[in-house]
CSV table of C-alpha atoms and ligand atoms in Angstrom, one decimal:
chain,number,residue,atom,x,y,z
A,1323,MET,CA,85.9,80.5,87.2
A,1324,ALA,CA,89.6,81.0,86.1
A,1325,THR,CA,92.1,79.0,88.1
A,1326,VAL,CA,95.8,79.7,88.6
A,1327,THR,CA,98.0,77.0,90.2
A,1328,THR,CA,101.2,78.1,91.9
A,1329,ARG,CA,103.5,77.2,94.8
A,1330,LEU,CA,103.1,80.5,96.7
A,1331,CYS,CA,100.2,83.0,96.7
A,1332,VAL,CA,101.1,86.4,98.2
A,1333,VAL,CA,98.1,88.6,99.0
A,1334,GLY,CA,99.0,92.3,98.9
A,1335,GLY,CA,101.7,94.2,97.0
A,1336,GLY,CA,103.0,96.5,99.7
A,1337,PRO,CA,106.5,96.4,101.0
A,1338,ALA,CA,106.1,93.0,102.7
A,1339,GLY,CA,104.3,91.3,99.8
A,1340,MET,CA,106.5,92.7,97.0
A,1341,MET,CA,109.7,91.9,98.9
A,1342,ALA,CA,108.4,88.4,99.7
A,1343,GLY,CA,107.3,87.9,96.0
A,1344,LEU,CA,110.7,89.0,94.8
A,1345,LEU,CA,112.7,86.8,97.2
A,1346,PHE,CA,110.7,83.6,96.7
A,1347,ALA,CA,110.6,84.0,92.9
A,1348,ARG,CA,114.3,84.6,92.9
A,1349,ALA,CA,114.7,81.4,94.8
A,1350,GLY,CA,112.9,79.6,91.9
A,1351,ILE,CA,109.5,79.3,93.7
A,1352,GLU,CA,106.6,79.8,91.5
A,1353,THR,CA,105.0,82.9,93.0
A,1354,VAL,CA,101.8,84.9,92.4
A,1355,VAL,CA,101.3,88.3,94.1
A,1356,LEU,CA,97.8,89.7,94.1
A,1357,GLU,CA,97.4,93.4,94.5
A,1358,LYS,CA,93.9,94.9,94.6
A,1359,HIS,CA,94.9,98.3,93.1
A,1360,ALA,CA,96.0,98.9,89.5
A,1361,ASP,CA,99.2,100.7,90.6
A,1362,PHE,CA,101.2,101.6,93.7
A,1363,LEU,CA,100.3,105.3,93.6
A,1364,ARG,CA,99.1,105.9,97.2
A,1365,ASP,CA,100.3,109.0,99.0
A,1366,PHE,CA,101.6,109.3,102.6
A,1367,ARG,CA,102.3,105.6,102.9
A,1368,GLY,CA,105.7,105.9,104.5
A,1369,ASP,CA,108.6,106.7,102.2
A,1370,THR,CA,111.6,105.7,104.3
A,1371,ILE,CA,114.1,103.1,103.1
A,1372,HIS,CA,116.2,102.1,106.1
A,1373,PRO,CA,119.9,101.2,106.1
A,1374,SER,CA,119.1,97.5,106.6
A,1375,THR,CA,116.9,97.6,103.5
A,1376,LEU,CA,119.6,99.5,101.6
A,1377,ASP,CA,122.1,96.7,102.6
A,1378,LEU,CA,119.6,94.2,101.4
A,1379,MET,CA,119.5,95.9,98.0
A,1380,ASP,CA,123.3,95.4,97.9
A,1381,GLU,CA,123.0,91.8,99.0
A,1382,LEU,CA,120.6,91.3,96.1
A,1383,GLY,CA,123.0,92.8,93.7
A,1384,PHE,CA,120.7,95.8,92.9
A,1385,THR,CA,123.1,98.5,94.1
A,1386,ALA,CA,123.6,100.4,90.8
A,1387,ARG,CA,120.0,100.2,89.6
A,1388,PHE,CA,118.6,101.1,93.1
A,1389,ARG,CA,121.0,104.1,93.5
A,1390,ALA,CA,119.9,105.4,90.1
A,1391,LEU,CA,116.4,106.0,91.5
A,1392,PRO,CA,115.6,109.6,92.7
A,1393,GLN,CA,116.0,109.6,96.5
A,1394,ARG,CA,117.1,111.8,99.3
A,1395,ARG,CA,119.7,110.8,101.8
A,1396,VAL,CA,119.3,111.7,105.5
A,1397,GLU,CA,122.2,111.0,107.9
A,1398,SER,CA,120.7,112.3,111.2
A,1399,PHE,CA,117.5,113.0,113.0
A,1400,SER,CA,117.0,115.8,115.5
A,1401,GLY,CA,114.5,116.7,118.2
A,1402,VAL,CA,113.7,120.4,118.4
A,1403,VAL,CA,112.3,121.4,121.8
A,1404,ASP,CA,111.1,125.0,122.3
A,1405,GLY,CA,113.2,126.1,119.3
A,1406,ARG,CA,116.5,124.4,120.4
A,1407,ASN,CA,118.0,121.6,118.3
A,1408,TYR,CA,119.0,118.3,119.9
A,1409,ARG,CA,120.6,115.7,117.7
A,1410,VAL,CA,119.1,112.3,118.5
A,1411,ALA,CA,120.1,109.8,115.9
A,1412,ASP,CA,123.2,109.6,113.8
A,1413,PHE,CA,123.0,107.1,111.0
A,1414,SER,CA,126.6,107.7,109.8
A,1415,ARG,CA,127.8,105.8,112.9
A,1416,LEU,CA,126.0,102.6,112.0
A,1417,PRO,CA,127.9,99.3,111.4
A,1418,THR,CA,126.1,99.0,108.0
A,1419,ARG,CA,127.3,99.5,104.5
A,1420,ASN,CA,124.7,102.2,104.0
A,1421,ARG,CA,124.9,104.7,106.8
A,1422,PHE,CA,121.9,106.8,106.0
A,1423,LEU,CA,118.1,106.7,105.5
A,1424,SER,CA,116.8,107.1,101.9
A,1425,PHE,CA,113.6,109.0,101.3
A,1426,MET,CA,111.9,107.8,98.2
A,1427,PRO,CA,108.2,107.7,97.3
A,1428,GLN,CA,106.9,104.3,98.3
A,1429,TRP,CA,105.4,103.8,94.8
A,1430,ASP,CA,108.9,104.2,93.2
A,1431,PHE,CA,110.3,101.6,95.6
A,1432,LEU,CA,107.5,99.1,95.0
A,1433,ASP,CA,107.7,99.7,91.2
A,1434,PHE,CA,111.4,99.0,91.5
A,1435,LEU,CA,110.8,95.7,93.4
A,1436,ALA,CA,108.1,94.7,90.9
A,1437,GLY,CA,110.6,95.3,88.0
A,1438,GLU,CA,113.3,93.3,89.7
A,1439,ALA,CA,110.9,90.5,90.6
A,1440,GLY,CA,109.6,90.4,87.0
A,1441,ARG,CA,113.1,89.4,85.8
A,1442,ASN,CA,112.4,86.0,87.3
A,1443,PRO,CA,110.2,83.7,85.2
A,1444,SER,CA,108.6,82.3,88.4
A,1445,PHE,CA,107.2,85.7,89.4
A,1446,ARG,CA,103.7,86.9,88.5
A,1447,LEU,CA,102.1,90.1,89.8
A,1448,ILE,CA,98.3,90.2,89.2
A,1449,ARG,CA,97.0,93.7,89.7
A,1450,ARG,CA,93.4,94.9,90.2
A,1451,THR,CA,92.6,91.6,91.8
A,1452,GLU,CA,91.3,91.5,95.4
A,1453,ALA,CA,91.5,88.3,97.4
A,1454,GLN,CA,88.2,87.7,99.0
A,1455,GLU,CA,88.2,84.4,100.8
A,1456,LEU,CA,90.4,81.4,101.5
A,1457,ILE,CA,90.1,78.1,99.9
A,1458,ALA,CA,90.3,75.2,102.4
A,1459,ALA,CA,91.1,71.6,101.5
A,1460,ASP,CA,92.0,68.7,103.8
A,1461,GLY,CA,92.0,70.9,106.9
A,1462,GLN,CA,94.4,73.5,105.6
A,1463,VAL,CA,94.4,76.6,103.5
A,1464,ALA,CA,95.0,75.7,99.8
A,1465,GLY,CA,94.7,79.1,98.1
A,1466,VAL,CA,92.4,82.1,97.8
A,1467,ARG,CA,89.4,83.2,95.8
A,1468,ALA,CA,89.7,86.6,94.3
A,1469,GLN,CA,87.9,89.1,92.2
A,1470,GLY,CA,89.7,90.4,89.2
A,1471,PRO,CA,88.8,92.7,86.3
A,1472,GLU,CA,87.6,89.8,84.2
A,1473,GLY,CA,85.7,88.2,87.0
A,1474,PRO,CA,86.4,85.7,89.8
A,1475,VAL,CA,89.6,83.8,89.9
A,1476,GLU,CA,90.9,81.0,92.1
A,1477,ILE,CA,94.6,80.9,93.0
A,1478,ARG,CA,95.5,77.4,94.3
A,1479,SER,CA,98.8,77.3,96.2
A,1480,HIS,CA,100.8,75.4,98.8
A,1481,LEU,CA,101.1,78.5,100.9
A,1482,VAL,CA,99.2,81.8,101.2
A,1483,LEU,CA,101.3,84.6,102.5
A,1484,CYS,CA,98.9,87.3,103.9
A,1485,ALA,CA,100.7,90.7,103.4
A,1486,ASP,CA,97.5,92.7,102.9
A,1487,GLY,CA,98.2,95.3,105.5
A,1488,ARG,CA,96.7,96.4,108.8
A,1489,HIS,CA,93.1,95.9,107.8
A,1490,SER,CA,93.9,92.4,106.5
A,1491,ARG,CA,90.9,90.6,105.2
A,1492,MET,CA,92.8,87.4,104.8
A,1493,ARG,CA,93.7,87.5,108.5
A,1494,ASP,CA,89.9,87.8,109.3
A,1495,CYS,CA,89.2,84.9,107.0
A,1496,ALA,CA,91.8,82.8,108.8
A,1497,GLY,CA,89.9,83.6,112.1
A,1498,PHE,CA,92.6,85.7,113.6
A,1499,THR,CA,92.0,88.8,115.6
A,1500,PRO,CA,95.0,91.0,116.5
A,1501,ARG,CA,95.5,92.1,120.1
A,1502,ALA,CA,95.2,95.9,120.1
A,1503,PHE,CA,97.4,97.9,122.4
A,1504,GLY,CA,95.7,101.3,121.8
A,1505,ALA,CA,97.6,104.5,121.0
A,1506,PRO,CA,97.2,107.9,122.5
A,1507,ILE,CA,97.8,109.7,119.2
A,1508,ASP,CA,96.7,110.2,115.6
A,1509,VAL,CA,98.7,111.8,112.9
A,1510,LEU,CA,97.8,114.3,110.2
A,1511,TRP,CA,99.9,114.3,107.1
A,1512,PHE,CA,100.4,117.2,104.7
A,1513,ARG,CA,103.1,118.6,102.5
A,1514,LEU,CA,104.7,122.1,102.2
A,1515,PRO,CA,107.3,123.3,99.7
A,1516,ARG,CA,111.0,123.2,100.8
A,1517,ARG,CA,113.0,126.2,100.1
A,1518,ASP,CA,116.7,127.3,100.1
A,1519,GLY,CA,117.8,128.2,103.6
A,1520,ASP,CA,115.5,125.7,105.3
A,1521,PRO,CA,117.0,123.6,108.1
A,1522,GLU,CA,118.9,120.6,106.8
A,1523,ALA,CA,118.0,117.6,109.0
A,1524,ALA,CA,114.7,115.7,109.4
A,1525,ALA,CA,113.3,116.7,112.8
A,1526,GLY,CA,110.6,116.2,115.4
A,1527,ARG,CA,109.5,119.6,116.7
A,1528,PHE,CA,108.0,119.7,120.2
A,1529,GLY,CA,106.1,122.6,121.7
A,1530,PRO,CA,103.4,122.8,124.4
A,1531,GLY,CA,100.4,121.0,123.1
A,1532,ARG,CA,101.8,120.3,119.6
A,1533,ILE,CA,104.3,118.2,117.8
A,1534,LEU,CA,105.3,118.4,114.1
A,1535,ILE,CA,107.6,116.0,112.3
A,1536,THR,CA,109.3,117.4,109.2
A,1537,LEU,CA,110.8,115.0,106.7
A,1538,ASP,CA,112.9,116.2,103.8
A,1539,ARG,CA,111.5,115.1,100.5
A,1540,GLY,CA,113.8,117.2,98.3
A,1541,ASP,CA,111.4,119.8,96.9
A,1542,ALA,CA,108.9,119.4,99.8
A,1543,TRP,CA,108.6,118.8,103.5
A,1544,GLN,CA,106.4,115.9,104.3
A,1545,CYS,CA,104.9,117.0,107.6
A,1546,ALA,CA,103.2,114.9,110.3
A,1547,TYR,CA,101.2,116.9,112.8
A,1548,VAL,CA,100.5,114.8,115.9
A,1549,VAL,CA,97.2,115.1,117.7
A,1550,PRO,CA,95.7,113.4,120.7
A,1551,LYS,CA,93.7,110.2,119.8
A,1552,GLY,CA,90.5,111.3,118.1
A,1553,GLY,CA,91.6,115.0,118.1
A,1554,ASP,CA,91.3,115.4,114.3
A,1555,ALA,CA,87.6,116.5,114.4
A,1556,ALA,CA,88.3,119.2,117.1
A,1557,LEU,CA,91.3,120.5,115.2
A,1558,ARG,CA,89.3,120.8,112.0
A,1559,ALA,CA,86.4,122.4,113.8
A,1560,LYS,CA,88.8,125.3,114.8
A,1561,GLY,CA,89.3,126.0,111.1
A,1562,LEU,CA,92.2,126.0,108.7
A,1563,PRO,CA,93.7,129.4,109.7
A,1564,ALA,CA,94.1,128.2,113.3
A,1565,PHE,CA,95.8,125.0,112.0
A,1566,ARG,CA,98.1,127.1,109.7
A,1567,ASN,CA,99.0,129.3,112.7
A,1568,ALA,CA,99.8,126.2,114.9
A,1569,VAL,CA,102.1,124.9,112.2
A,1570,ALA,CA,103.9,128.2,111.9
A,1571,GLU,CA,104.3,128.6,115.6
A,1572,ILE,CA,106.0,125.3,116.0
A,1573,ALA,CA,108.1,125.5,112.8
A,1574,PRO,CA,108.6,129.3,112.2
A,1575,PHE,CA,110.6,128.7,109.1
A,1576,LEU,CA,107.4,127.4,107.5
A,1577,SER,CA,105.3,130.5,108.4
A,1578,ASP,CA,105.9,132.0,104.9
A,1579,ARG,CA,104.1,129.1,103.2
A,1580,THR,CA,101.4,127.7,105.5
A,1581,ALA,CA,98.9,129.3,103.2
A,1582,GLU,CA,99.7,126.6,100.7
A,1583,ILE,CA,97.7,124.2,102.9
A,1584,ALA,CA,94.8,125.1,100.6
A,1585,ASP,CA,92.0,123.1,102.2
A,1586,TRP,CA,91.4,120.2,104.5
A,1587,ASP,CA,91.6,117.7,101.6
A,1588,ALA,CA,95.4,118.4,101.6
A,1589,VAL,CA,95.6,117.1,105.2
A,1590,LYS,CA,95.2,113.3,105.5
A,1591,LEU,CA,94.4,111.5,108.8
A,1592,LEU,CA,96.4,108.4,109.8
A,1593,THR,CA,94.6,106.7,112.6
A,1594,VAL,CA,97.4,105.3,114.7
A,1595,THR,CA,97.0,101.6,115.6
A,1596,VAL,CA,99.4,99.4,117.5
A,1597,ASP,CA,98.4,95.7,117.4
A,1598,ARG,CA,99.8,92.2,116.7
A,1599,LEU,CA,98.6,88.7,116.3
A,1600,THR,CA,99.4,86.2,119.0
A,1601,ARG,CA,99.6,83.5,116.3
A,1602,TRP,CA,100.6,84.4,112.7
A,1603,TYR,CA,100.0,81.1,111.0
A,1604,ARG,CA,97.8,78.1,110.5
A,1605,PRO,CA,98.4,75.2,108.1
A,1606,GLY,CA,98.9,76.7,104.6
A,1607,LEU,CA,98.8,80.3,105.7
A,1608,LEU,CA,101.2,82.9,107.2
A,1609,CYS,CA,100.7,86.6,108.0
A,1610,ILE,CA,103.5,89.0,107.7
A,1611,GLY,CA,104.0,92.8,107.8
A,1612,ASP,CA,101.2,95.0,109.0
A,1613,ALA,CA,98.8,92.1,108.7
A,1614,ALA,CA,100.7,90.4,111.6
A,1615,HIS,CA,101.6,93.6,113.5
A,1616,ALA,CA,100.6,97.2,112.9
A,1617,MET,CA,103.3,99.5,114.2
A,1618,SER,CA,103.1,103.0,115.7
A,1619,PRO,CA,104.6,105.7,113.4
A,1620,VAL,CA,107.2,106.4,116.1
A,1621,GLY,CA,110.6,105.9,114.5
A,1622,GLY,CA,109.0,105.2,111.1
A,1623,VAL,CA,109.9,101.5,111.2
A,1624,GLY,CA,106.8,99.9,109.8
A,1625,ILE,CA,108.2,99.4,106.3
A,1626,ASN,CA,111.5,98.1,107.7
A,1627,LEU,CA,109.7,95.5,109.9
A,1628,ALA,CA,107.5,94.4,107.0
A,1629,ILE,CA,110.5,93.9,104.8
A,1630,GLN,CA,112.4,92.0,107.5
A,1631,ASP,CA,109.5,89.7,107.9
A,1632,ALA,CA,109.6,89.0,104.2
A,1633,VAL,CA,113.3,88.2,104.3
A,1634,ALA,CA,112.9,85.9,107.3
A,1635,ALA,CA,110.0,84.1,105.6
A,1636,ALA,CA,112.0,83.6,102.4
A,1637,ASN,CA,115.1,82.4,104.4
A,1638,ILE,CA,113.1,79.9,106.4
A,1639,LEU,CA,110.5,78.7,103.9
A,1640,ALA,CA,111.9,78.9,100.4
A,1641,GLY,CA,113.7,75.5,100.8
A,1642,PRO,CA,110.8,73.6,102.2
A,1643,LEU,CA,108.4,75.2,99.7
A,1644,ARG,CA,110.4,74.1,96.8
A,1645,ALA,CA,109.8,70.5,98.0
A,1646,GLY,CA,106.0,70.9,98.5
A,1647,PRO,CA,103.6,72.1,101.2
A,1648,VAL,CA,105.3,73.6,104.3
A,1649,ALA,CA,104.9,72.0,107.7
A,1650,GLU,CA,103.3,74.2,110.4
A,1651,ALA,CA,106.6,74.0,112.3
A,1652,GLY,CA,108.3,76.0,109.5
A,1653,LEU,CA,105.6,78.7,109.7
A,1654,ALA,CA,106.0,78.8,113.5
A,1655,ARG,CA,109.8,79.4,113.0
A,1656,VAL,CA,109.1,82.5,111.0
A,1657,GLN,CA,106.9,83.9,113.8
A,1658,ALA,CA,109.4,82.9,116.4
A,1659,ARG,CA,112.2,84.6,114.5
A,1660,ARG,CA,110.3,87.9,114.1
A,1661,MET,CA,108.2,88.1,117.2
A,1662,PHE,CA,111.0,89.3,119.4
A,1663,ALA,CA,111.7,92.3,117.1
A,1664,VAL,CA,108.1,93.2,116.9
A,1665,ARG,CA,107.4,92.9,120.6
A,1666,THR,CA,110.5,94.9,121.6
A,1667,THR,CA,109.9,97.6,119.0
A,1668,GLN,CA,106.3,98.0,119.9
A,1669,ALA,CA,107.2,98.2,123.6
A,1670,LEU,CA,109.6,101.0,123.0
A,1671,GLN,CA,107.2,102.8,120.7
A,1672,ARG,CA,104.5,102.6,123.4
A,1673,VAL,CA,106.8,104.0,126.0
A,1674,ILE,CA,107.7,106.9,123.7
A,1675,GLN,CA,104.1,107.5,122.7
A,1676,SER,CA,102.9,107.8,126.3
A,1677,ARG,CA,105.9,109.3,128.1
A,1678,VAL,CA,107.2,111.8,125.5
A,1679,ILE,CA,104.5,112.4,122.9
A,1680,ALA,CA,101.3,112.3,124.9
A,1681,ALA,CA,103.0,114.2,127.7
A,1682,SER,CA,104.1,116.9,125.2
A,1683,LEU,CA,100.6,117.1,123.8
A,1684,LYS,CA,99.1,117.6,127.2
A,1685,ALA,CA,101.6,120.4,128.2
A,1686,ASP,CA,100.4,124.0,128.3
A,1687,ALA,CA,103.7,125.6,129.4
A,1688,PRO,CA,107.0,125.8,127.5
A,1689,LEU,CA,108.6,122.3,127.5
A,1690,ARG,CA,111.9,121.3,128.9
A,1691,ALA,CA,113.8,118.7,126.8
A,1692,PRO,CA,113.6,115.2,128.3
A,1693,LEU,CA,116.8,114.1,130.0
A,1694,ALA,CA,117.4,111.4,127.4
A,1695,LEU,CA,117.3,114.0,124.6
A,1696,ARG,CA,119.8,116.2,126.4
A,1697,ILE,CA,122.2,113.3,127.1
A,1698,LEU,CA,122.0,112.1,123.4
A,1699,ASP,CA,122.8,115.6,122.2
A,1700,ALA,CA,125.7,116.0,124.6
A,1701,VAL,CA,127.3,112.6,123.9
A,1702,PRO,CA,127.3,112.1,120.1
A,1703,MET,CA,128.6,108.5,120.4
A,1704,LEU,CA,125.3,107.5,122.0
A,1705,GLN,CA,123.4,108.8,118.9
A,1706,VAL,CA,124.2,105.4,117.3
A,1707,LEU,CA,121.6,103.7,119.6
A,1708,PRO,CA,118.4,105.3,118.3
A,1709,ALA,CA,120.0,105.2,114.8
A,1710,ARG,CA,120.4,101.5,115.2
A,1711,LEU,CA,116.8,100.9,116.4
A,1712,ILE,CA,115.4,103.0,113.6
A,1713,GLY,CA,117.8,102.1,110.8
A,1714,MET,CA,118.5,98.5,111.4
A,1715,GLY,CA,115.8,97.3,113.8
A,1716,VAL,CA,116.0,94.9,116.7
A,1717,ARG,CA,116.9,91.9,114.7
A,1718,PRO,CA,118.1,92.8,111.2
A,1719,GLU,CA,117.7,90.0,108.7
A,1720,HIS,CA,120.2,89.1,106.0
A,1721,LEU,CA,119.6,87.2,102.8
A,1722,ARG,CA,120.3,83.5,103.2
A,1723,VAL,CA,118.2,82.1,100.5
A,1724,PRO,CA,120.1,81.1,97.4
A,1725,THR,CA,119.2,82.3,93.9
A,1726,GLN,CA,117.9,79.5,91.6
A,1727,ALA,CA,119.7,79.7,88.3
B,1905,LIG,C1,100.0,107.5,106.5
B,1905,LIG,C2,101.1,106.5,106.8
B,1905,LIG,C3,102.4,106.9,107.0
B,1905,LIG,C4,103.4,106.0,107.3
B,1905,LIG,N1,104.7,106.4,107.4
B,1905,LIG,C5,105.7,105.5,107.6
B,1905,LIG,C6,107.0,105.9,107.5
B,1905,LIG,O1,107.4,107.0,107.4
B,1905,LIG,N2,108.0,104.9,107.7
B,1905,LIG,C7,107.6,103.6,107.8
B,1905,LIG,O2,108.5,102.7,107.9
B,1905,LIG,N3,106.3,103.2,107.9
B,1905,LIG,C8,105.3,104.1,107.7
B,1905,LIG,N4,104.0,103.8,107.7
B,1905,LIG,C9,103.7,102.4,108.0
B,1905,LIG,C10,104.0,101.6,106.7
B,1905,LIG,O3,103.4,102.2,105.6
B,1905,LIG,C11,103.5,100.1,106.9
B,1905,LIG,O4,104.0,99.6,108.1
B,1905,LIG,C12,104.0,99.3,105.7
B,1905,LIG,O5,103.5,99.8,104.5
B,1905,LIG,C13,103.5,97.9,105.9
B,1905,LIG,O6,103.7,97.1,104.8
B,1905,LIG,P1,102.8,95.9,104.4
B,1905,LIG,O7,103.3,95.4,103.1
B,1905,LIG,O8,102.7,95.0,105.5
B,1905,LIG,O9,101.3,96.5,104.2
B,1905,LIG,P2,100.8,97.6,103.3
B,1905,LIG,O10,101.8,98.6,102.9
B,1905,LIG,O11,99.5,98.1,103.9
B,1905,LIG,O12,100.4,96.9,101.9
B,1905,LIG,C14,99.3,96.0,101.8
B,1905,LIG,C15,98.9,95.9,100.3
B,1905,LIG,O13,97.9,94.9,100.2
B,1905,LIG,C16,96.9,95.4,99.3
B,1905,LIG,N5,95.7,94.7,99.7
B,1905,LIG,C17,95.0,94.8,100.8
B,1905,LIG,N6,94.0,93.9,100.8
B,1905,LIG,C18,94.1,93.2,99.7
B,1905,LIG,C19,93.3,92.1,99.1
B,1905,LIG,N7,92.3,91.6,99.8
B,1905,LIG,N8,93.7,91.6,98.0
B,1905,LIG,C20,94.8,92.1,97.3
B,1905,LIG,N9,95.5,93.1,97.7
B,1905,LIG,C21,95.2,93.7,98.9
B,1905,LIG,C22,96.9,96.9,99.5
B,1905,LIG,O14,96.4,97.5,98.4
B,1905,LIG,C23,98.4,97.2,99.8
B,1905,LIG,O15,99.0,97.5,98.6
B,1905,LIG,C24,103.0,104.7,107.5
B,1905,LIG,C25,101.7,104.3,107.3
B,1905,LIG,C26,100.7,105.2,107.0
B,1905,LIG,C27,99.3,104.7,106.8
């Protein structure tokens, strides 16, 4: 069996894993990232780059190269209730350098991070290689066994960072089971063309029994149609024409193109999960990102939290890891640092899921905008609060880990 020896083994090349790989390698830590797929090309994975991540790009000195990538800026987010527009979040008021959200295909962002990480001699991304089990030695995790294109491979490391997403296999191997909070909704993703004269801002459209989120992707609208938990099968059973009509009713400006939803294959189901681990670590192993906490899609903050976890992990662990294996106390510090943000964000998401979203899905008469929405729209200064939660998160992380020359 081939063996690779390294300081840090990151399992998973999503936002958490690629950012962690980049930051640790940049700090001079020998780092291997394992990604089971050959590329990052997976659709509907969340394409939002938040102001805190954009600021991080500046802190890393990537500004010019990052801005050169095709992306779409969004400065506000609105709620549309029964056809009336209520502005909810205004990112231009944020106390950040970058006062907007960027929409960029996630694969472009991950390719960018891989390219930047690859400039560091201590970084190695091994694709088409799936971690399958943990290696244990002297009572602690000492690496992973993986299956690559040329056969099995052992990665021996001082630390395994599990960033393998919400169905994390490494988390299972570590004996961890997340606490699930349940979610009253699922989401169907699809895309429709964007045309001249369409509304400008990204928006959540609420009508009796239906919700549609439309995100501006330049030449297309990325659309999220929210259904009650498990409602996907019933919706599909009603047939595609009924679905097209429902979309047109809630977003009349799309009615001239709903026929472009050619078949059900164009509509992808995201089963919404909200969960988190009580304990993110054991000796030699730490979970971050969705592997530690799957977020609700409310607010579209999953990528941001995953990236913030990576920054906190690098800030806290790069120094100790340079010297050798990391004490459990260091791993506990990462969890302690990030848990507050995760807990608070999930609590808010769950309130919005049950009080606003599920209530709207149950309604069978025209909706009245919730009081909070009407207040936000009437007092623009307050629109910075949701913008802050979405754009920066509860505890934004800043880079403190020095670059190793
Ligand atoms: C349909 C959908 C839409 C979403 N929309 C948004 C949005 O608009 N905004 C937002 O912020 N968030 C969104 N999210 C959530 C967001 O995508 C996640 O929160 C975020 O990607 C988590 O990052 P991660 O790196 O922790 O995990 P992931 O992105 O899941 O990455 C895990 C990586 O690990 C790899 N992997 C898994 N197992 C192994 C293994 N054993 N060995 C090697 N590699 C492995 C996977 O291939 C994957 O590349 C969405 C999620 C979904 C599913």
